[in-house]
PDB file of C-alpha atoms in Angstrom:
ATOM      1  CA  MET A   1      -2.029 -14.572 -20.424  1.00  0.00           C
ATOM      2  CA  LYS A   2      -1.385 -15.887 -16.930  1.00  0.00           C
ATOM      3  CA  VAL A   3      -1.590 -13.605 -13.913  1.00  0.00           C
ATOM      4  CA  ALA A   4      -0.499 -14.233 -10.332  1.00  0.00           C
ATOM      5  CA  GLY A   5      -1.379 -12.172  -7.300  1.00  0.00           C
ATOM      6  CA  PHE A   6       0.983 -11.997  -4.354  1.00  0.00           C
ATOM      7  CA  THR A   7       1.154 -10.426  -0.924  1.00  0.00           C
ATOM      8  CA  PHE A   8       2.418 -10.943   2.631  1.00  0.00           C
ATOM      9  CA  ILE A   9       0.714 -10.577   5.976  1.00  0.00           C
ATOM     10  CA  ARG A  10       1.293 -11.076   9.685  1.00  0.00           C
ATOM     11  CA  ASN A  11      -0.966 -10.393  12.682  1.00  0.00           C
ATOM     12  CA  ALA A  12      -3.808  -9.179  10.484  1.00  0.00           C
ATOM     13  CA  ASN A  13      -6.396  -9.163  13.256  1.00  0.00           C
ATOM     14  CA  ILE A  14      -4.216  -7.628  15.940  1.00  0.00           C
ATOM     15  CA  TYR A  15      -3.423  -4.650  13.708  1.00  0.00           C
ATOM     16  CA  ASP A  16      -6.746  -4.634  11.842  1.00  0.00           C
ATOM     17  CA  TYR A  17      -5.577  -5.201   8.270  1.00  0.00           C
ATOM     18  CA  PRO A  18      -8.254  -5.647   5.577  1.00  0.00           C
ATOM     19  CA  ILE A  19      -6.185  -8.431   4.041  1.00  0.00           C
ATOM     20  CA  VAL A  20      -9.180 -10.548   3.002  1.00  0.00           C
ATOM     21  CA  GLU A  21     -10.676  -7.558   1.195  1.00  0.00           C
ATOM     22  CA  ALA A  22      -7.289  -6.758  -0.375  1.00  0.00           C
ATOM     23  CA  ILE A  23      -6.879 -10.244  -1.813  1.00  0.00           C
ATOM     24  CA  THR A  24     -10.516 -10.577  -2.850  1.00  0.00           C
ATOM     25  CA  SER A  25     -10.471  -7.261  -4.694  1.00  0.00           C
ATOM     26  CA  ILE A  26      -7.936  -8.440  -7.297  1.00  0.00           C
ATOM     27  CA  LEU A  27      -8.667 -12.155  -7.222  1.00  0.00           C
ATOM     28  CA  PRO A  28     -10.887 -12.005 -10.367  1.00  0.00           C
ATOM     29  CA  LEU A  29      -7.802 -10.939 -12.357  1.00  0.00           C
ATOM     30  CA  CYS A  30      -5.588 -13.730 -11.028  1.00  0.00           C
ATOM     31  CA  ASP A  31      -5.118 -17.345 -12.037  1.00  0.00           C
ATOM     32  CA  GLU A  32      -3.255 -17.979  -8.805  1.00  0.00           C
ATOM     33  CA  PHE A  33      -2.495 -16.046  -5.639  1.00  0.00           C
ATOM     34  CA  VAL A  34       0.473 -16.525  -3.296  1.00  0.00           C
ATOM     35  CA  VAL A  35       0.198 -15.296   0.277  1.00  0.00           C
ATOM     36  CA  ALA A  36       3.263 -15.302   2.516  1.00  0.00           C
ATOM     37  CA  VAL A  37       1.759 -15.646   5.986  1.00  0.00           C
ATOM     38  CA  GLY A  38       4.242 -14.725   8.674  1.00  0.00           C
ATOM     39  CA  ASN A  39       4.465 -16.235  12.142  1.00  0.00           C
ATOM     40  CA  SER A  40       1.510 -14.529  13.803  1.00  0.00           C
ATOM     41  CA  GLU A  41       0.142 -14.159  17.318  1.00  0.00           C
ATOM     42  CA  ASP A  42      -3.464 -14.322  16.127  1.00  0.00           C
ATOM     43  CA  ASP A  43      -5.548 -16.353  13.669  1.00  0.00           C
ATOM     44  CA  THR A  44      -4.164 -14.772  10.498  1.00  0.00           C
ATOM     45  CA  LEU A  45      -3.362 -18.162   8.979  1.00  0.00           C
ATOM     46  CA  ASP A  46      -6.938 -19.374   9.409  1.00  0.00           C
ATOM     47  CA  LEU A  47      -8.195 -16.064   8.053  1.00  0.00           C
ATOM     48  CA  ILE A  48      -6.393 -16.679   4.763  1.00  0.00           C
ATOM     49  CA  ARG A  49      -7.264 -20.367   4.673  1.00  0.00           C
ATOM     50  CA  ASN A  50     -10.964 -19.519   4.944  1.00  0.00           C
ATOM     51  CA  ILE A  51     -11.064 -17.308   1.849  1.00  0.00           C
ATOM     52  CA  PRO A  52     -13.437 -19.269  -0.442  1.00  0.00           C
ATOM     53  CA  THR A  53     -11.247 -19.912  -3.486  1.00  0.00           C
ATOM     54  CA  ASP A  54      -8.909 -22.570  -4.817  1.00  0.00           C
ATOM     55  CA  LYS A  55      -6.558 -19.981  -6.325  1.00  0.00           C
ATOM     56  CA  ILE A  56      -4.689 -19.232  -3.110  1.00  0.00           C
ATOM     57  CA  ARG A  57      -1.431 -20.912  -2.162  1.00  0.00           C
ATOM     58  CA  ILE A  58      -0.054 -20.150   1.293  1.00  0.00           C
ATOM     59  CA  VAL A  59       3.643 -19.938   2.084  1.00  0.00           C
ATOM     60  CA  GLU A  60       4.250 -19.951   5.823  1.00  0.00           C
ATOM     61  CA  THR A  61       7.212 -17.761   6.765  1.00  0.00           C
ATOM     62  CA  VAL A  62       9.151 -16.580   9.792  1.00  0.00           C
ATOM     63  CA  TRP A  63       9.959 -12.889   9.918  1.00  0.00           C
ATOM     64  CA  ASP A  64      13.526 -11.861  10.661  1.00  0.00           C
ATOM     65  CA  ASP A  65      12.802  -9.488  13.534  1.00  0.00           C
ATOM     66  CA  SER A  66      16.479  -8.566  13.704  1.00  0.00           C
ATOM     67  CA  LEU A  67      16.099  -6.521  10.500  1.00  0.00           C
ATOM     68  CA  ARG A  68      15.664  -3.079  12.050  1.00  0.00           C
ATOM     69  CA  GLU A  69      16.696  -0.778   9.217  1.00  0.00           C
ATOM     70  CA  GLY A  70      14.522   0.858   6.592  1.00  0.00           C
ATOM     71  CA  GLY A  71      11.698  -1.657   6.787  1.00  0.00           C
ATOM     72  CA  LYS A  72      13.813  -4.280   5.009  1.00  0.00           C
ATOM     73  CA  VAL A  73      11.889  -7.162   6.539  1.00  0.00           C
ATOM     74  CA  LEU A  74       8.789  -6.050   4.603  1.00  0.00           C
ATOM     75  CA  ALA A  75      10.704  -6.289   1.334  1.00  0.00           C
ATOM     76  CA  GLN A  76      12.088  -9.670   2.348  1.00  0.00           C
ATOM     77  CA  GLU A  77       8.599 -11.048   2.979  1.00  0.00           C
ATOM     78  CA  THR A  78       7.354  -9.588  -0.304  1.00  0.00           C
ATOM     79  CA  ASP A  79      10.183 -11.313  -2.148  1.00  0.00           C
ATOM     80  CA  LYS A  80       9.292 -14.636  -0.530  1.00  0.00           C
ATOM     81  CA  ALA A  81       5.785 -14.403  -1.981  1.00  0.00           C
ATOM     82  CA  LEU A  82       7.036 -13.258  -5.388  1.00  0.00           C
ATOM     83  CA  ALA A  83       9.524 -16.140  -5.556  1.00  0.00           C
ATOM     84  CA  ALA A  84       6.746 -18.663  -4.957  1.00  0.00           C
ATOM     85  CA  ILE A  85       4.578 -17.800  -7.974  1.00  0.00           C
ATOM     86  CA  SER A  86       4.551 -20.182 -10.935  1.00  0.00           C
ATOM     87  CA  PRO A  87       7.408 -19.803 -13.443  1.00  0.00           C
ATOM     88  CA  ASP A  88       5.058 -19.389 -16.424  1.00  0.00           C
ATOM     89  CA  VAL A  89       3.299 -16.284 -15.075  1.00  0.00           C
ATOM     90  CA  ASP A  90       3.208 -13.269 -17.417  1.00  0.00           C
ATOM     91  CA  TRP A  91       2.201 -10.595 -14.909  1.00  0.00           C
ATOM     92  CA  ALA A  92       2.401 -10.495 -11.099  1.00  0.00           C
ATOM     93  CA  PHE A  93      -0.084  -8.258  -9.262  1.00  0.00           C
ATOM     94  CA  TYR A  94       1.129  -7.098  -5.845  1.00  0.00           C
ATOM     95  CA  ILE A  95      -1.316  -5.880  -3.211  1.00  0.00           C
ATOM     96  CA  GLN A  96      -0.425  -4.960   0.345  1.00  0.00           C
ATOM     97  CA  GLY A  97      -2.537  -5.879   3.337  1.00  0.00           C
ATOM     98  CA  ASP A  98      -4.079  -2.423   3.675  1.00  0.00           C
ATOM     99  CA  GLU A  99      -4.668  -1.797  -0.048  1.00  0.00           C
ATOM    100  CA  VAL A 100      -7.843  -2.552  -1.989  1.00  0.00           C
ATOM    101  CA  MET A 101      -8.758  -2.057  -5.643  1.00  0.00           C
ATOM    102  CA  HIS A 102     -12.253  -0.929  -6.610  1.00  0.00           C
ATOM    103  CA  GLU A 103     -14.064  -3.411  -8.837  1.00  0.00           C
ATOM    104  CA  THR A 104     -14.667  -0.744 -11.493  1.00  0.00           C
ATOM    105  CA  TYR A 105     -10.973  -0.925 -12.384  1.00  0.00           C
ATOM    106  CA  ILE A 106     -10.899  -4.654 -13.111  1.00  0.00           C
ATOM    107  CA  PRO A 107     -11.628  -4.210 -16.871  1.00  0.00           C
ATOM    108  CA  VAL A 108      -9.110  -1.344 -17.079  1.00  0.00           C
ATOM    109  CA  VAL A 109      -6.323  -3.385 -15.507  1.00  0.00           C
ATOM    110  CA  LYS A 110      -7.095  -6.475 -17.557  1.00  0.00           C
ATOM    111  CA  GLN A 111      -7.033  -4.458 -20.764  1.00  0.00           C
ATOM    112  CA  ALA A 112      -3.702  -2.862 -19.817  1.00  0.00           C
ATOM    113  CA  MET A 113      -2.096  -6.234 -19.129  1.00  0.00           C
ATOM    114  CA  GLU A 114      -3.331  -7.542 -22.473  1.00  0.00           C
ATOM    115  CA  THR A 115      -2.259  -4.399 -24.347  1.00  0.00           C
ATOM    116  CA  TYR A 116       1.318  -4.455 -23.061  1.00  0.00           C
ATOM    117  CA  LEU A 117       1.742  -8.230 -22.834  1.00  0.00           C
ATOM    118  CA  ALA A 118       3.887  -8.475 -25.974  1.00  0.00           C
ATOM    119  CA  ASN A 119       5.763  -5.222 -25.349  1.00  0.00           C
ATOM    120  CA  SER A 120       8.860  -6.256 -23.394  1.00  0.00           C
ATOM    121  CA  ASP A 121       9.826  -2.607 -22.901  1.00  0.00           C
ATOM    122  CA  VAL A 122       6.964  -2.331 -20.416  1.00  0.00           C
ATOM    123  CA  GLU A 123       8.165  -3.944 -17.190  1.00  0.00           C
ATOM    124  CA  GLY A 124       5.337  -2.863 -14.933  1.00  0.00           C
ATOM    125  CA  LEU A 125       2.066  -0.989 -14.569  1.00  0.00           C
ATOM    126  CA  LEU A 126       1.766   2.120 -12.444  1.00  0.00           C
ATOM    127  CA  PHE A 127      -1.350   2.859 -10.372  1.00  0.00           C
ATOM    128  CA  ASN A 128      -2.745   6.065  -8.922  1.00  0.00           C
ATOM    129  CA  TYR A 129      -3.446   6.136  -5.187  1.00  0.00           C
ATOM    130  CA  LEU A 130      -6.065   7.393  -2.766  1.00  0.00           C
ATOM    131  CA  HIS A 131      -4.812   7.438   0.821  1.00  0.00           C
ATOM    132  CA  PHE A 132      -7.708   7.447   3.275  1.00  0.00           C
ATOM    133  CA  TYR A 133      -7.102   8.977   6.666  1.00  0.00           C
ATOM    134  CA  GLY A 134      -8.978   9.018   9.964  1.00  0.00           C
ATOM    135  CA  SER A 135     -12.159   7.603   8.483  1.00  0.00           C
ATOM    136  CA  TYR A 136     -13.511   6.375   5.170  1.00  0.00           C
ATOM    137  CA  ASN A 137     -14.767   9.905   4.436  1.00  0.00           C
ATOM    138  CA  TYR A 138     -11.427  11.663   3.948  1.00  0.00           C
ATOM    139  CA  TYR A 139      -8.298  11.179   1.880  1.00  0.00           C
ATOM    140  CA  GLY A 140      -4.924  12.892   1.926  1.00  0.00           C
ATOM    141  CA  ASN A 141      -4.481  15.544  -0.774  1.00  0.00           C
ATOM    142  CA  SER A 142      -1.079  16.979   0.102  1.00  0.00           C
ATOM    143  CA  ARG A 143       2.524  16.308  -0.848  1.00  0.00           C
ATOM    144  CA  ARG A 144       3.093  13.985   2.103  1.00  0.00           C
ATOM    145  CA  TRP A 145       1.221  11.193   0.299  1.00  0.00           C
ATOM    146  CA  TYR A 146       2.739   9.395  -2.673  1.00  0.00           C
ATOM    147  CA  ARG A 147       0.554   9.739  -5.752  1.00  0.00           C
ATOM    148  CA  ARG A 148       1.526   6.593  -7.660  1.00  0.00           C
ATOM    149  CA  GLU A 149       3.270   3.270  -7.298  1.00  0.00           C
ATOM    150  CA  VAL A 150       3.988   0.117  -9.282  1.00  0.00           C
ATOM    151  CA  ARG A 151       1.693  -2.762  -8.439  1.00  0.00           C
ATOM    152  CA  ILE A 152       1.957  -5.036 -11.481  1.00  0.00           C
ATOM    153  CA  VAL A 153       5.345  -6.350 -12.622  1.00  0.00           C
ATOM    154  CA  ARG A 154       6.773  -8.888 -15.005  1.00  0.00           C
ATOM    155  CA  PRO A 155       8.191 -11.537 -12.651  1.00  0.00           C
ATOM    156  CA  PHE A 156      11.564 -11.866 -14.333  1.00  0.00           C
ATOM    157  CA  ASN A 157      14.732  -9.797 -14.889  1.00  0.00           C
ATOM    158  CA  GLN A 158      15.403 -10.398 -11.195  1.00  0.00           C
ATOM    159  CA  VAL A 159      12.616  -8.098 -10.048  1.00  0.00           C
ATOM    160  CA  TYR A 160      12.677  -7.529  -6.286  1.00  0.00           C
ATOM    161  CA  ALA A 161      10.946  -5.433  -3.649  1.00  0.00           C
ATOM    162  CA  TYR A 162      12.785  -2.176  -3.043  1.00  0.00           C
ATOM    163  CA  ARG A 163      13.585  -0.750   0.391  1.00  0.00           C
ATOM    164  CA  ASP A 164      10.432  -1.255   2.522  1.00  0.00           C
ATOM    165  CA  ALA A 165       8.462  -2.871  -0.333  1.00  0.00           C
ATOM    166  CA  GLN A 166       6.629   0.274  -1.378  1.00  0.00           C
ATOM    167  CA  GLY A 167       7.791  -0.475  -4.926  1.00  0.00           C
ATOM    168  CA  PHE A 168      10.121  -2.630  -7.018  1.00  0.00           C
ATOM    169  CA  ARG A 169      13.396  -2.613  -8.924  1.00  0.00           C
ATOM    170  CA  ARG A 170      15.180  -5.106 -11.155  1.00  0.00           C
ATOM    171  CA  SER A 171      18.691  -6.458 -11.607  1.00  0.00           C
ATOM    172  CA  ASN A 172      21.536  -3.989 -11.080  1.00  0.00           C
ATOM    173  CA  ASN A 173      19.235  -1.739  -9.036  1.00  0.00           C
ATOM    174  CA  LYS A 174      17.453  -0.391 -12.115  1.00  0.00           C
ATOM    175  CA  LYS A 175      14.096   1.332 -11.956  1.00  0.00           C
ATOM    176  CA  LEU A 176      11.294  -0.433 -13.804  1.00  0.00           C
ATOM    177  CA  ARG A 177      10.032   0.984 -17.089  1.00  0.00           C
ATOM    178  CA  VAL A 178       6.285   1.331 -16.593  1.00  0.00           C
ATOM    179  CA  LYS A 179       3.035   2.557 -18.088  1.00  0.00           C
ATOM    180  CA  LEU A 180       0.671   4.671 -16.005  1.00  0.00           C
ATOM    181  CA  ILE A 181      -2.862   3.274 -16.181  1.00  0.00           C
ATOM    182  CA  ASP A 182      -6.182   4.862 -15.285  1.00  0.00           C
ATOM    183  CA  ALA A 183      -6.764   2.815 -12.155  1.00  0.00           C
ATOM    184  CA  TYR A 184      -6.554   3.529  -8.431  1.00  0.00           C
ATOM    185  CA  ILE A 185      -5.435   1.640  -5.374  1.00  0.00           C
ATOM    186  CA  TYR A 186      -7.328   2.595  -2.205  1.00  0.00           C
ATOM    187  CA  HIS A 187      -4.969   2.678   0.753  1.00  0.00           C
ATOM    188  CA  TYR A 188      -6.649   2.177   4.144  1.00  0.00           C
ATOM    189  CA  GLY A 189      -3.620   1.965   6.390  1.00  0.00           C
ATOM    190  CA  TRP A 190      -4.621   5.063   8.356  1.00  0.00           C
ATOM    191  CA  VAL A 191      -8.279   4.138   8.802  1.00  0.00           C
ATOM    192  CA  LYS A 192      -8.507   2.314  12.114  1.00  0.00           C
ATOM    193  CA  SER A 193      -9.734   2.994  15.604  1.00  0.00           C
ATOM    194  CA  LEU A 194      -7.429   5.222  17.624  1.00  0.00           C
ATOM    195  CA  GLU A 195      -6.510   2.223  19.767  1.00  0.00           C
ATOM    196  CA  LYS A 196      -5.500   0.110  16.740  1.00  0.00           C
ATOM    197  CA  ILE A 197      -3.568   2.985  15.155  1.00  0.00           C
ATOM    198  CA  LYS A 198      -1.546   3.478  18.330  1.00  0.00           C
ATOM    199  CA  LYS A 199      -0.816  -0.236  18.517  1.00  0.00           C
ATOM    200  CA  LYS A 200       0.261  -0.447  14.867  1.00  0.00           C
ATOM    201  CA  TYR A 201       2.307   2.769  15.106  1.00  0.00           C
ATOM    202  CA  SER A 202       4.227   1.454  18.089  1.00  0.00           C
ATOM    203  CA  TYR A 203       4.827  -1.994  16.607  1.00  0.00           C
ATOM    204  CA  PHE A 204       5.881  -1.145  13.073  1.00  0.00           C
ATOM    205  CA  TYR A 205       8.339   1.569  14.015  1.00  0.00           C
ATOM    206  CA  ARG A 206      10.599  -1.218  15.264  1.00  0.00           C
ATOM    207  CA  PHE A 207      11.310  -2.153  11.642  1.00  0.00           C
ATOM    208  CA  TRP A 208      12.894   1.270  11.104  1.00  0.00           C
ATOM    209  CA  HIS A 209      14.527   1.819  14.519  1.00  0.00           C
ATOM    210  CA  SER A 210      16.763  -0.008  16.959  1.00  0.00           C
ATOM    211  CA  ASP A 211      15.675  -0.618  20.551  1.00  0.00           C
ATOM    212  CA  GLU A 212      17.747   2.380  21.608  1.00  0.00           C
ATOM    213  CA  GLN A 213      15.843   4.578  19.145  1.00  0.00           C
ATOM    214  CA  MET A 214      12.347   3.390  20.062  1.00  0.00           C
ATOM    215  CA  ASN A 215      11.759   5.725  22.996  1.00  0.00           C
ATOM    216  CA  ILE A 216      10.573   8.665  20.884  1.00  0.00           C
ATOM    217  CA  PRO A 217       8.350   6.639  18.487  1.00  0.00           C
ATOM    218  CA  GLN A 218       6.811   4.891  21.490  1.00  0.00           C
ATOM    219  CA  LYS A 219       5.846   8.214  23.048  1.00  0.00           C
ATOM    220  CA  GLU A 220       4.518   9.437  19.701  1.00  0.00           C
ATOM    221  CA  ALA A 221       2.359   6.342  19.458  1.00  0.00           C
ATOM    222  CA  GLU A 222       0.984   6.774  22.976  1.00  0.00           C
ATOM    223  CA  ASN A 223       0.076  10.420  22.298  1.00  0.00           C
ATOM    224  CA  PHE A 224      -1.160   9.962  18.742  1.00  0.00           C
ATOM    225  CA  GLN A 225      -4.155  12.041  17.668  1.00  0.00           C
ATOM    226  CA  PHE A 226      -5.455  11.977  14.099  1.00  0.00           C
ATOM    227  CA  ALA A 227      -5.993  15.723  13.773  1.00  0.00           C
ATOM    228  CA  LYS A 228      -2.472  16.559  14.941  1.00  0.00           C
ATOM    229  CA  HIS A 229      -0.714  14.434  12.305  1.00  0.00           C
ATOM    230  CA  ILE A 230      -2.214  15.792   9.110  1.00  0.00           C
ATOM    231  CA  ASP A 231      -1.723  18.920   7.031  1.00  0.00           C
ATOM    232  CA  SER A 232      -4.632  18.697   4.589  1.00  0.00           C
ATOM    233  CA  LEU A 233      -7.514  16.370   3.735  1.00  0.00           C
ATOM    234  CA  ALA A 234     -10.238  16.285   1.093  1.00  0.00           C
ATOM    235  CA  LEU A 235     -13.758  14.931   1.430  1.00  0.00           C
ATOM    236  CA  PHE A 236     -14.309  11.674  -0.438  1.00  0.00           C
ATOM    237  CA  ASN A 237     -17.506  11.714  -2.489  1.00  0.00           C
ATOM    238  CA  GLY A 238     -16.997   8.462  -4.393  1.00  0.00           C
ATOM    239  CA  SER A 239     -17.837   4.874  -3.542  1.00  0.00           C
ATOM    240  CA  HIS A 240     -15.664   2.392  -1.727  1.00  0.00           C
ATOM    241  CA  PRO A 241     -15.001  -1.075  -3.169  1.00  0.00           C
ATOM    242  CA  ALA A 242     -17.845  -3.537  -2.760  1.00  0.00           C
ATOM    243  CA  VAL A 243     -15.580  -5.881  -0.769  1.00  0.00           C
ATOM    244  CA  MET A 244     -15.105  -3.117   1.821  1.00  0.00           C
ATOM    245  CA  GLN A 245     -18.771  -2.349   2.459  1.00  0.00           C
ATOM    246  CA  GLU A 246     -19.312  -4.854   5.269  1.00  0.00           C
ATOM    247  CA  ARG A 247     -16.144  -3.747   7.073  1.00  0.00           C
ATOM    248  CA  ILE A 248     -17.096  -0.073   6.766  1.00  0.00           C
ATOM    249  CA  LYS A 249     -20.546  -0.711   8.268  1.00  0.00           C
ATOM    250  CA  ARG A 250     -19.150  -2.934  11.006  1.00  0.00           C
ATOM    251  CA  GLU A 251     -16.415  -0.575  12.125  1.00  0.00           C
ATOM    252  CA  ASN A 252     -18.445   2.650  11.908  1.00  0.00           C
ATOM    253  CA  ILE A 253     -15.295   4.748  12.432  1.00  0.00           C
ATOM    254  CA  GLN A 254     -16.016   8.366  13.330  1.00  0.00           C
ATOM    255  CA  PHE A 255     -13.629  11.199  12.529  1.00  0.00           C
ATOM    256  CA  ASP A 256     -14.460  14.775  11.557  1.00  0.00           C
ATOM    257  CA  PHE A 257     -12.123  17.214   9.873  1.00  0.00           C
ATOM    258  CA  ASP A 258     -12.564  20.733   8.512  1.00  0.00           C
ATOM    259  CA  THR A 259     -11.253  20.375   4.958  1.00  0.00           C
ATOM    260  CA  ARG A 260     -10.712  24.152   4.789  1.00  0.00           C
ATOM    261  CA  GLN A 261      -7.902  23.669   7.282  1.00  0.00           C
ATOM    262  CA  GLN A 262      -4.404  23.456   5.788  1.00  0.00           C
ATOM    263  CA  ASN A 263      -1.416  23.238   8.057  1.00  0.00           C
ATOM    264  CA  TYR A 264       1.255  24.117   5.478  1.00  0.00           C
ATOM    265  CA  SER A 265       4.624  25.781   5.915  1.00  0.00           C
ATOM    266  CA  THR A 266       5.373  28.678   3.568  1.00  0.00           C
ATOM    267  CA  ARG A 267       7.600  26.435   1.461  1.00  0.00           C
ATOM    268  CA  VAL A 268       4.929  23.768   1.105  1.00  0.00           C
ATOM    269  CA  LYS A 269       2.313  26.416   0.247  1.00  0.00           C
ATOM    270  CA  VAL A 270       4.460  27.546  -2.676  1.00  0.00           C
ATOM    271  CA  LEU A 271       5.073  23.974  -3.841  1.00  0.00           C
ATOM    272  CA  ALA A 272       1.355  23.168  -3.574  1.00  0.00           C
ATOM    273  CA  TRP A 273       0.523  26.295  -5.606  1.00  0.00           C
ATOM    274  CA  VAL A 274       2.912  25.221  -8.374  1.00  0.00           C
ATOM    275  CA  GLU A 275       1.386  21.733  -8.414  1.00  0.00           C
ATOM    276  CA  ARG A 276      -2.165  23.063  -8.658  1.00  0.00           C
ATOM    277  CA  LEU A 277      -1.146  25.396 -11.460  1.00  0.00           C
ATOM    278  CA  THR A 278       0.966  23.016 -13.543  1.00  0.00           C
ATOM    279  CA  GLY A 279       0.368  19.477 -12.275  1.00  0.00           C
ATOM    280  CA  TRP A 280       4.112  19.207 -11.555  1.00  0.00           C
ATOM    281  CA  ARG A 281       5.020  17.968  -8.084  1.00  0.00           C
ATOM    282  CA  ILE A 282       8.497  19.385  -7.565  1.00  0.00           C
ATOM    283  CA  GLY A 283      10.905  16.921  -5.952  1.00  0.00           C
ATOM    284  CA  GLU A 284       8.476  14.005  -6.174  1.00  0.00           C
ATOM    285  CA  TYR A 285       9.987  10.630  -5.349  1.00  0.00           C
ATOM    286  CA  LYS A 286       9.615   8.298  -8.327  1.00  0.00           C
ATOM    287  CA  ASN A 287      10.901   4.779  -8.037  1.00  0.00           C
ATOM    288  CA  TYR A 288      10.059   4.044 -11.699  1.00  0.00           C
ATOM    289  CA  LYS A 289      10.433   5.388 -15.229  1.00  0.00           C
ATOM    290  CA  ILE A 290       7.221   6.185 -17.076  1.00  0.00           C
ATOM    291  CA  ILE A 291       7.506   5.367 -20.788  1.00  0.00           C
TER     292      ILE A 291
END
């Protein structure tokens, strides 16, 4: 079984992406790793080059900044990395620059890839998610956060990144047939200093809006406050991945939230009650078919 990892990144230091930790967290599972490094205004390229491994292959890219609809440029960069993996790869493990996998899941993921290797009906593996917010002590536990997403795919059948690269589809716009595995991806995209969050918020909205539409997002970025942009959080009592420990100590991000607070509309309260009672998330977006 041959496994490739792949990802894309640009301006990792400017926007404080834990890209080294992301790559390192799944590197033990990979025989090779392709990183599409976009034209950056910082030392992102050197950051990737200095990861101590011979598994990594860098593809230098130029982002099409004219793509201003639906985050399409993110999918385009993902596809560049996917296209550069070796043709004899059995599984391709995708990790985004603000995602990290805990080391305890390495045996689980490896076993799943081996179990379904010969089953061509299984086109991908579906992961659970923990979305951290404000600090490393809290994660989102409401409907606004997606619960699962595909992160391992078979790199054939014309698989491509879908929309803004949150997930994947295959030829003829078909959803992938996947197996849900007992493993989590830790998403740290909303754990940054307030200054870095504002900077990222302002920058990345341009990939969803034209210049004429940027006035409102720009003001939202300037006035961003963590507590005002969340409806519910839960306290995290587990451990963070070993590769994240140094970053967590170094950053020492402080954010306090009363987890008894829930800023839900009446509609969302009813939907949350149904989910707690039955496990069914009504109207959940699923860009995959669980088999």
